[in-house]
Amino acid sequence: MATKFLCLLLLFNFHLRLSFSGQLDSMESVPDLQKEMYKVIDGYPCVRLLNLSGVIGCSNPGREMVVAPIVKFKIANELSQSSAVLVSMDEVESFFTRIWNDSNFASNIAGVLVESGTEMRNKSEGFSPDRKFPQAEFSPYQSANYEWNPIGSGVMRNAYNFPVFLLSESSTLTLQEAATKNEKNKKAYTADVAEFDLVMQTTKAGTGDSESCLKEGTCLPLGGYSVWSSLPPINVSSSDQSKPVILTVASMDSASFFRDKSIGADSPISGLISLLAAVDALSHIDGLDDLTKQLVFIVFTGEAWGYLGSRRFLYELDLQSDAVNGLNNSLIDMVMEIGSVGKGFNQGVNKFYAHTVGVSSATNETLNALKRAQDSMKSEDIIISQANVSNPGIPPSSLMTFLRKNSLTSGVVLEDFDSIFSNKFYHSHLDDISNINSSAVVAAASIVARTLYILASGNKNLSSSALSAINANVSLVEELMGCLLDCNPGLSCELVKNYISPSSSCPNHYVGVIPDEPSSTPYLGYKDDVSRFLWNFLADRTSIPSKNASSVCSQGCSNRGEVCVREEPDGKGVCVISTTRYVPAYSTRLKYESGTWIVLPPNASDPMGKLDPVWTESNWNAIGFRIYTVQHATYDGLVLLGGITVTVLAYVAIVITRAIITKTLKRD
């Protein structure tokens, strides 16, 4: 009430001055004045995540907003007061290192504003906020000190009791101006301040780990929905399902220090796009029913946070749940994973590395198929090399989950690096579309498609013409890159809108949370845009037409094995025969019961269960920050003192005047 009254007084004063000067503008209400006084800033927050051991990420330290003057880190190398520090991208690592090593400096950090830093892409050192061996605890081999990601700083895996925001490019300029203004006006009576609203419910409730916050309802589990599809469709009603399965894997989720800026162009979305393009290329081949092996494609989510998708998939296979109906763990003959392939193009040559585990006939057969696929594309300058034998094992990948489940699993991971990541922005917001090359993605897709066809056909005498007919669609790859890695056109592209009605244009590949009971047929609002698009795309590309070709599925698809694609755009859709399903992706240590999530004890049948951190994300009411100008307390004190003085003098003057008037009247 007091704030509104003050705003009204200010508005009246401002309105009056403008009226007298003849400059009355459109500010006619309190909201208009507030817009003029407060500038809301575009930014991407670092939020609070929890696990069974504690917390990581960022949050206001208490229940209230945080307000502090804006200063530049370069200038304010020493902080004498609580400050909102503006940090450039090339200073981020040294800045957070200092926070950990200098408690006096850290105590004066009220908030951190990170500049957009697009110029960092051209610098040789790069920036990766993840660890040097990401998720080393899940590795099937004992080399936790190996550095797959040598430039990894690990800053995103620490906890900070202050808000941190990444600024947009336009907001960066605004904050730079504010910091410069504060530096110039050190002796002035005003300062530009940042007001942070990053109050986490876990902080308010004092729930400092996943188990306690799930019990109190102040957080939700990380998770989403993976998607798998078979080519050709599997006849689930048939008792004869003995074909060995070649499982081709990619991931759809990435991670970043900033929740809503997890793009992951090279790691892992380049592999996802290659998988989609390979499926598209294979879908145009005749005689798929005659293949001796069954092709199955799966795109996991939650892999950046404890391999949630792949672990839950194997768990559902053990249960033989509806989500994996048609699949059998014992039939998986080979796992081929498409990892980071977007940086494979260098000096006119596309070069990739095949990372393998041990020696087996299936692995050797896959390596030979890769060699044949490479030889069939000699004119394309593509080289497939086996990864260095001195590597400790396979790089961080979903295949690790399969190996922890069964050490005899045969598998190959296709990557654009040998011994260390070629991606200098691994799990960074800078791993965007400019960090990859479409030529490498196309080459990887063509190699994978031909390799899978060689493996699945069982025909060692395939003609060169048969293989040369299998090629990734360059236009499709470029369109997918624009849809999944950029805001323009982003998820508003024609390809995506042909299948779904996206909720936003800008793609973000953060895994998200599971708000309610998981299901193999989840409610529309619980599936994110990317999962829904992938389901529709794969169901369409791997399908055969329904017997009733004109069948619209507004009332559901009646025939067994049918699914409805393209339902969202027009509310009708088309029924096709396809084996495409959603698989919930969340911790195997969690159970949804009576409206709440319960943490289960480790299960002996789940070898990774003991290592499972059980990641959750804190709830919040609102997130944002704004800047405005405030007066220094000293000046406010002087104004108050001046006001009191004027009031006292006015009172004295009134008393004296009354006395004089009274005396004069008595004389009369």
PDB file of N, CA and C in Angstrom, residues 196-265:
ATOM      1  N   PHE A 196      17.434  -9.492  -7.768  1.00  0.00           N
ATOM      2  CA  PHE A 196      17.328 -10.892  -8.185  1.00  0.00           C
ATOM      3  C   PHE A 196      16.166 -11.589  -7.490  1.00  0.00           C
ATOM      4  N   ASP A 197      15.351 -12.273  -8.287  1.00  0.00           N
ATOM      5  CA  ASP A 197      14.299 -13.122  -7.734  1.00  0.00           C
ATOM      6  C   ASP A 197      14.605 -14.557  -8.155  1.00  0.00           C
ATOM      7  N   LEU A 198      15.381 -15.244  -7.345  1.00  0.00           N
ATOM      8  CA  LEU A 198      15.739 -16.643  -7.603  1.00  0.00           C
ATOM      9  C   LEU A 198      15.578 -17.419  -6.294  1.00  0.00           C
ATOM     10  N   VAL A 199      14.404 -17.234  -5.692  1.00  0.00           N
ATOM     11  CA  VAL A 199      14.112 -17.893  -4.419  1.00  0.00           C
ATOM     12  C   VAL A 199      13.604 -19.307  -4.702  1.00  0.00           C
ATOM     13  N   MET A 200      14.329 -20.290  -4.211  1.00  0.00           N
ATOM     14  CA  MET A 200      13.977 -21.691  -4.416  1.00  0.00           C
ATOM     15  C   MET A 200      13.167 -22.217  -3.224  1.00  0.00           C
ATOM     16  N   GLN A 201      12.145 -23.014  -3.522  1.00  0.00           N
ATOM     17  CA  GLN A 201      11.312 -23.549  -2.438  1.00  0.00           C
ATOM     18  C   GLN A 201      12.095 -24.492  -1.530  1.00  0.00           C
ATOM     19  N   THR A 202      13.107 -25.158  -2.067  1.00  0.00           N
ATOM     20  CA  THR A 202      13.925 -26.036  -1.222  1.00  0.00           C
ATOM     21  C   THR A 202      14.720 -25.215  -0.214  1.00  0.00           C
ATOM     22  N   THR A 203      15.133 -24.004  -0.614  1.00  0.00           N
ATOM     23  CA  THR A 203      15.844 -23.120   0.310  1.00  0.00           C
ATOM     24  C   THR A 203      14.890 -22.624   1.391  1.00  0.00           C
ATOM     25  N   LYS A 204      13.686 -22.227   0.973  1.00  0.00           N
ATOM     26  CA  LYS A 204      12.690 -21.729   1.933  1.00  0.00           C
ATOM     27  C   LYS A 204      12.299 -22.807   2.938  1.00  0.00           C
ATOM     28  N   ALA A 205      12.175 -24.047   2.458  1.00  0.00           N
ATOM     29  CA  ALA A 205      11.726 -25.133   3.332  1.00  0.00           C
ATOM     30  C   ALA A 205      12.875 -25.806   4.078  1.00  0.00           C
ATOM     31  N   GLY A 206      14.106 -25.486   3.669  1.00  0.00           N
ATOM     32  CA  GLY A 206      15.255 -26.108   4.326  1.00  0.00           C
ATOM     33  C   GLY A 206      15.447 -27.567   3.971  1.00  0.00           C
ATOM     34  N   THR A 207      14.951 -27.978   2.791  1.00  0.00           N
ATOM     35  CA  THR A 207      15.129 -29.364   2.331  1.00  0.00           C
ATOM     36  C   THR A 207      16.373 -29.410   1.447  1.00  0.00           C
ATOM     37  N   GLY A 208      17.441 -29.975   1.977  1.00  0.00           N
ATOM     38  CA  GLY A 208      18.739 -29.880   1.316  1.00  0.00           C
ATOM     39  C   GLY A 208      19.200 -31.091   0.546  1.00  0.00           C
ATOM     40  N   ASP A 209      18.313 -32.051   0.302  1.00  0.00           N
ATOM     41  CA  ASP A 209      18.671 -33.196  -0.539  1.00  0.00           C
ATOM     42  C   ASP A 209      17.407 -33.737  -1.205  1.00  0.00           C
ATOM     43  N   SER A 210      17.582 -34.648  -2.151  1.00  0.00           N
ATOM     44  CA  SER A 210      16.446 -35.132  -2.947  1.00  0.00           C
ATOM     45  C   SER A 210      15.405 -35.857  -2.104  1.00  0.00           C
ATOM     46  N   GLU A 211      15.856 -36.679  -1.174  1.00  0.00           N
ATOM     47  CA  GLU A 211      14.896 -37.460  -0.393  1.00  0.00           C
ATOM     48  C   GLU A 211      13.993 -36.561   0.445  1.00  0.00           C
ATOM     49  N   SER A 212      14.582 -35.552   1.103  1.00  0.00           N
ATOM     50  CA  SER A 212      13.776 -34.674   1.957  1.00  0.00           C
ATOM     51  C   SER A 212      12.887 -33.744   1.138  1.00  0.00           C
ATOM     52  N   CYS A 213      13.375 -33.264  -0.010  1.00  0.00           N
ATOM     53  CA  CYS A 213      12.550 -32.327  -0.793  1.00  0.00           C
ATOM     54  C   CYS A 213      11.401 -33.049  -1.497  1.00  0.00           C
ATOM     55  N   LEU A 214      11.621 -34.310  -1.903  1.00  0.00           N
ATOM     56  CA  LEU A 214      10.526 -35.078  -2.499  1.00  0.00           C
ATOM     57  C   LEU A 214       9.448 -35.365  -1.450  1.00  0.00           C
ATOM     58  N   LYS A 215       9.898 -35.623  -0.220  1.00  0.00           N
ATOM     59  CA  LYS A 215       8.958 -35.906   0.866  1.00  0.00           C
ATOM     60  C   LYS A 215       8.113 -34.671   1.185  1.00  0.00           C
ATOM     61  N   GLU A 216       8.757 -33.480   1.135  1.00  0.00           N
ATOM     62  CA  GLU A 216       8.053 -32.232   1.461  1.00  0.00           C
ATOM     63  C   GLU A 216       7.359 -31.610   0.252  1.00  0.00           C
ATOM     64  N   GLY A 217       7.599 -32.162  -0.929  1.00  0.00           N
ATOM     65  CA  GLY A 217       6.964 -31.636  -2.141  1.00  0.00           C
ATOM     66  C   GLY A 217       7.529 -30.320  -2.613  1.00  0.00           C
ATOM     67  N   THR A 218       8.825 -30.076  -2.345  1.00  0.00           N
ATOM     68  CA  THR A 218       9.453 -28.821  -2.778  1.00  0.00           C
ATOM     69  C   THR A 218      10.328 -29.006  -4.020  1.00  0.00           C
ATOM     70  N   CYS A 219      10.323 -30.205  -4.596  1.00  0.00           N
ATOM     71  CA  CYS A 219      11.107 -30.460  -5.804  1.00  0.00           C
ATOM     72  C   CYS A 219      10.428 -31.549  -6.626  1.00  0.00           C
ATOM     73  N   LEU A 220      10.941 -31.767  -7.841  1.00  0.00           N
ATOM     74  CA  LEU A 220      10.441 -32.822  -8.724  1.00  0.00           C
ATOM     75  C   LEU A 220      11.629 -33.562  -9.342  1.00  0.00           C
ATOM     76  N   PRO A 221      11.467 -34.846  -9.673  1.00  0.00           N
ATOM     77  CA  PRO A 221      12.587 -35.608 -10.251  1.00  0.00           C
ATOM     78  C   PRO A 221      12.916 -35.140 -11.667  1.00  0.00           C
ATOM     79  N   LEU A 222      14.203 -35.125 -12.001  1.00  0.00           N
ATOM     80  CA  LEU A 222      14.601 -34.902 -13.384  1.00  0.00           C
ATOM     81  C   LEU A 222      14.150 -36.099 -14.207  1.00  0.00           C
ATOM     82  N   GLY A 223      13.694 -35.827 -15.416  1.00  0.00           N
ATOM     83  CA  GLY A 223      13.266 -36.927 -16.280  1.00  0.00           C
ATOM     84  C   GLY A 223      12.430 -36.433 -17.438  1.00  0.00           C
ATOM     85  N   GLY A 224      12.004 -37.372 -18.249  1.00  0.00           N
ATOM     86  CA  GLY A 224      11.199 -37.053 -19.424  1.00  0.00           C
ATOM     87  C   GLY A 224      10.782 -38.345 -20.104  1.00  0.00           C
ATOM     88  N   TYR A 225      10.745 -38.324 -21.429  1.00  0.00           N
ATOM     89  CA  TYR A 225      10.319 -39.515 -22.176  1.00  0.00           C
ATOM     90  C   TYR A 225      11.265 -39.788 -23.339  1.00  0.00           C
ATOM     91  N   SER A 226      11.895 -40.965 -23.286  1.00  0.00           N
ATOM     92  CA  SER A 226      12.693 -41.449 -24.413  1.00  0.00           C
ATOM     93  C   SER A 226      11.728 -41.991 -25.474  1.00  0.00           C
ATOM     94  N   VAL A 227      12.246 -42.192 -26.681  1.00  0.00           N
ATOM     95  CA  VAL A 227      11.417 -42.688 -27.791  1.00  0.00           C
ATOM     96  C   VAL A 227      12.170 -43.793 -28.525  1.00  0.00           C
ATOM     97  N   TRP A 228      11.497 -44.918 -28.781  1.00  0.00           N
ATOM     98  CA  TRP A 228      12.110 -45.958 -29.604  1.00  0.00           C
ATOM     99  C   TRP A 228      11.166 -46.381 -30.730  1.00  0.00           C
ATOM    100  N   SER A 229      11.765 -46.877 -31.804  1.00  0.00           N
ATOM    101  CA  SER A 229      10.985 -47.272 -32.975  1.00  0.00           C
ATOM    102  C   SER A 229      11.736 -48.370 -33.716  1.00  0.00           C
ATOM    103  N   SER A 230      10.997 -49.257 -34.383  1.00  0.00           N
ATOM    104  CA  SER A 230      11.631 -50.349 -35.129  1.00  0.00           C
ATOM    105  C   SER A 230      11.380 -50.192 -36.622  1.00  0.00           C
ATOM    106  N   LEU A 231      12.349 -50.667 -37.396  1.00  0.00           N
ATOM    107  CA  LEU A 231      12.234 -50.635 -38.855  1.00  0.00           C
ATOM    108  C   LEU A 231      12.615 -52.016 -39.399  1.00  0.00           C
ATOM    109  N   PRO A 232      11.674 -52.720 -40.044  1.00  0.00           N
ATOM    110  CA  PRO A 232      10.248 -52.396 -40.188  1.00  0.00           C
ATOM    111  C   PRO A 232       9.520 -52.613 -38.859  1.00  0.00           C
ATOM    112  N   PRO A 233       8.211 -52.292 -38.783  1.00  0.00           N
ATOM    113  CA  PRO A 233       7.456 -52.500 -37.543  1.00  0.00           C
ATOM    114  C   PRO A 233       7.514 -53.958 -37.091  1.00  0.00           C
ATOM    115  N   ILE A 234       7.473 -54.152 -35.768  1.00  0.00           N
ATOM    116  CA  ILE A 234       7.480 -55.501 -35.188  1.00  0.00           C
ATOM    117  C   ILE A 234       6.041 -55.983 -35.038  1.00  0.00           C
ATOM    118  N   ASN A 235       5.793 -57.188 -35.473  1.00  0.00           N
ATOM    119  CA  ASN A 235       4.466 -57.791 -35.305  1.00  0.00           C
ATOM    120  C   ASN A 235       4.375 -58.361 -33.894  1.00  0.00           C
ATOM    121  N   VAL A 236       3.864 -57.539 -32.951  1.00  0.00           N
ATOM    122  CA  VAL A 236       3.856 -57.938 -31.540  1.00  0.00           C
ATOM    123  C   VAL A 236       2.899 -59.096 -31.279  1.00  0.00           C
ATOM    124  N   SER A 237       1.956 -59.332 -32.187  1.00  0.00           N
ATOM    125  CA  SER A 237       1.004 -60.435 -31.985  1.00  0.00           C
ATOM    126  C   SER A 237       1.591 -61.781 -32.412  1.00  0.00           C
ATOM    127  N   SER A 238       2.725 -61.738 -33.114  1.00  0.00           N
ATOM    128  CA  SER A 238       3.343 -62.979 -33.582  1.00  0.00           C
ATOM    129  C   SER A 238       4.159 -63.620 -32.450  1.00  0.00           C
ATOM    130  N   SER A 239       4.085 -64.930 -32.358  1.00  0.00           N
ATOM    131  CA  SER A 239       4.845 -65.646 -31.331  1.00  0.00           C
ATOM    132  C   SER A 239       6.299 -65.839 -31.762  1.00  0.00           C
ATOM    133  N   ASP A 240       6.552 -65.676 -33.067  1.00  0.00           N
ATOM    134  CA  ASP A 240       7.908 -65.876 -33.595  1.00  0.00           C
ATOM    135  C   ASP A 240       8.621 -64.526 -33.694  1.00  0.00           C
ATOM    136  N   GLN A 241       9.329 -64.157 -32.642  1.00  0.00           N
ATOM    137  CA  GLN A 241      10.107 -62.921 -32.638  1.00  0.00           C
ATOM    138  C   GLN A 241      11.547 -63.271 -32.299  1.00  0.00           C
ATOM    139  N   SER A 242      12.181 -63.955 -33.227  1.00  0.00           N
ATOM    140  CA  SER A 242      13.515 -64.496 -32.956  1.00  0.00           C
ATOM    141  C   SER A 242      14.628 -63.747 -33.677  1.00  0.00           C
ATOM    142  N   LYS A 243      14.288 -62.713 -34.436  1.00  0.00           N
ATOM    143  CA  LYS A 243      15.326 -61.974 -35.145  1.00  0.00           C
ATOM    144  C   LYS A 243      16.244 -61.261 -34.152  1.00  0.00           C
ATOM    145  N   PRO A 244      17.553 -61.397 -34.324  1.00  0.00           N
ATOM    146  CA  PRO A 244      18.475 -60.607 -33.493  1.00  0.00           C
ATOM    147  C   PRO A 244      18.242 -59.114 -33.739  1.00  0.00           C
ATOM    148  N   VAL A 245      18.445 -58.309 -32.706  1.00  0.00           N
ATOM    149  CA  VAL A 245      18.172 -56.870 -32.784  1.00  0.00           C
ATOM    150  C   VAL A 245      19.479 -56.083 -32.846  1.00  0.00           C
ATOM    151  N   ILE A 246      19.561 -55.179 -33.804  1.00  0.00           N
ATOM    152  CA  ILE A 246      20.642 -54.190 -33.838  1.00  0.00           C
ATOM    153  C   ILE A 246      20.054 -52.903 -33.281  1.00  0.00           C
ATOM    154  N   LEU A 247      20.542 -52.486 -32.128  1.00  0.00           N
ATOM    155  CA  LEU A 247      19.998 -51.319 -31.430  1.00  0.00           C
ATOM    156  C   LEU A 247      20.870 -50.104 -31.720  1.00  0.00           C
ATOM    157  N   THR A 248      20.293 -49.112 -32.389  1.00  0.00           N
ATOM    158  CA  THR A 248      21.021 -47.875 -32.697  1.00  0.00           C
ATOM    159  C   THR A 248      20.549 -46.785 -31.747  1.00  0.00           C
ATOM    160  N   VAL A 249      21.514 -46.143 -31.089  1.00  0.00           N
ATOM    161  CA  VAL A 249      21.225 -45.259 -29.952  1.00  0.00           C
ATOM    162  C   VAL A 249      21.746 -43.850 -30.190  1.00  0.00           C
ATOM    163  N   ALA A 250      20.988 -42.863 -29.721  1.00  0.00           N
ATOM    164  CA  ALA A 250      21.446 -41.468 -29.651  1.00  0.00           C
ATOM    165  C   ALA A 250      20.766 -40.831 -28.440  1.00  0.00           C
ATOM    166  N   SER A 251      21.192 -39.626 -28.092  1.00  0.00           N
ATOM    167  CA  SER A 251      20.608 -38.915 -26.953  1.00  0.00           C
ATOM    168  C   SER A 251      19.976 -37.612 -27.424  1.00  0.00           C
ATOM    169  N   MET A 252      18.930 -37.172 -26.701  1.00  0.00           N
ATOM    170  CA  MET A 252      18.253 -35.919 -27.061  1.00  0.00           C
ATOM    171  C   MET A 252      18.458 -34.813 -26.038  1.00  0.00           C
ATOM    172  N   ASP A 253      19.103 -35.114 -24.891  1.00  0.00           N
ATOM    173  CA  ASP A 253      19.233 -34.080 -23.856  1.00  0.00           C
ATOM    174  C   ASP A 253      20.687 -33.684 -23.647  1.00  0.00           C
ATOM    175  N   SER A 254      20.863 -32.428 -23.302  1.00  0.00           N
ATOM    176  CA  SER A 254      22.184 -31.911 -22.978  1.00  0.00           C
ATOM    177  C   SER A 254      22.116 -31.259 -21.601  1.00  0.00           C
ATOM    178  N   ALA A 255      23.190 -30.617 -21.201  1.00  0.00           N
ATOM    179  CA  ALA A 255      23.219 -29.927 -19.917  1.00  0.00           C
ATOM    180  C   ALA A 255      24.008 -28.638 -20.093  1.00  0.00           C
ATOM    181  N   SER A 256      23.858 -27.750 -19.127  1.00  0.00           N
ATOM    182  CA  SER A 256      24.559 -26.472 -19.166  1.00  0.00           C
ATOM    183  C   SER A 256      24.520 -25.879 -17.771  1.00  0.00           C
ATOM    184  N   PHE A 257      25.400 -24.915 -17.515  1.00  0.00           N
ATOM    185  CA  PHE A 257      25.363 -24.178 -16.251  1.00  0.00           C
ATOM    186  C   PHE A 257      24.042 -23.421 -16.139  1.00  0.00           C
ATOM    187  N   PHE A 258      23.438 -23.094 -17.299  1.00  0.00           N
ATOM    188  CA  PHE A 258      22.213 -22.298 -17.334  1.00  0.00           C
ATOM    189  C   PHE A 258      21.071 -23.143 -17.892  1.00  0.00           C
ATOM    190  N   ARG A 259      20.088 -23.396 -17.058  1.00  0.00           N
ATOM    191  CA  ARG A 259      19.021 -24.361 -17.319  1.00  0.00           C
ATOM    192  C   ARG A 259      18.399 -24.247 -18.711  1.00  0.00           C
ATOM    193  N   ASP A 260      18.012 -23.036 -19.095  1.00  0.00           N
ATOM    194  CA  ASP A 260      17.251 -22.841 -20.323  1.00  0.00           C
ATOM    195  C   ASP A 260      18.127 -22.529 -21.531  1.00  0.00           C
ATOM    196  N   LYS A 261      19.420 -22.793 -21.411  1.00  0.00           N
ATOM    197  CA  LYS A 261      20.341 -22.574 -22.530  1.00  0.00           C
ATOM    198  C   LYS A 261      21.191 -23.841 -22.714  1.00  0.00           C
ATOM    199  N   SER A 262      20.505 -24.991 -22.731  1.00  0.00           N
ATOM    200  CA  SER A 262      21.184 -26.282 -22.919  1.00  0.00           C
ATOM    201  C   SER A 262      20.948 -26.733 -24.359  1.00  0.00           C
ATOM    202  N   ILE A 263      21.796 -26.287 -25.262  1.00  0.00           N
ATOM    203  CA  ILE A 263      21.583 -26.542 -26.692  1.00  0.00           C
ATOM    204  C   ILE A 263      22.226 -27.863 -27.121  1.00  0.00           C
ATOM    205  N   GLY A 264      23.497 -28.042 -26.770  1.00  0.00           N
ATOM    206  CA  GLY A 264      24.166 -29.321 -27.043  1.00  0.00           C
ATOM    207  C   GLY A 264      24.285 -29.672 -28.509  1.00  0.00           C
ATOM    208  N   ALA A 265      24.679 -28.724 -29.351  1.00  0.00           N
ATOM    209  CA  ALA A 265      24.700 -28.964 -30.801  1.00  0.00           C
ATOM    210  C   ALA A 265      25.580 -30.153 -31.186  1.00  0.00           C
TER     211      ALA A 265
END
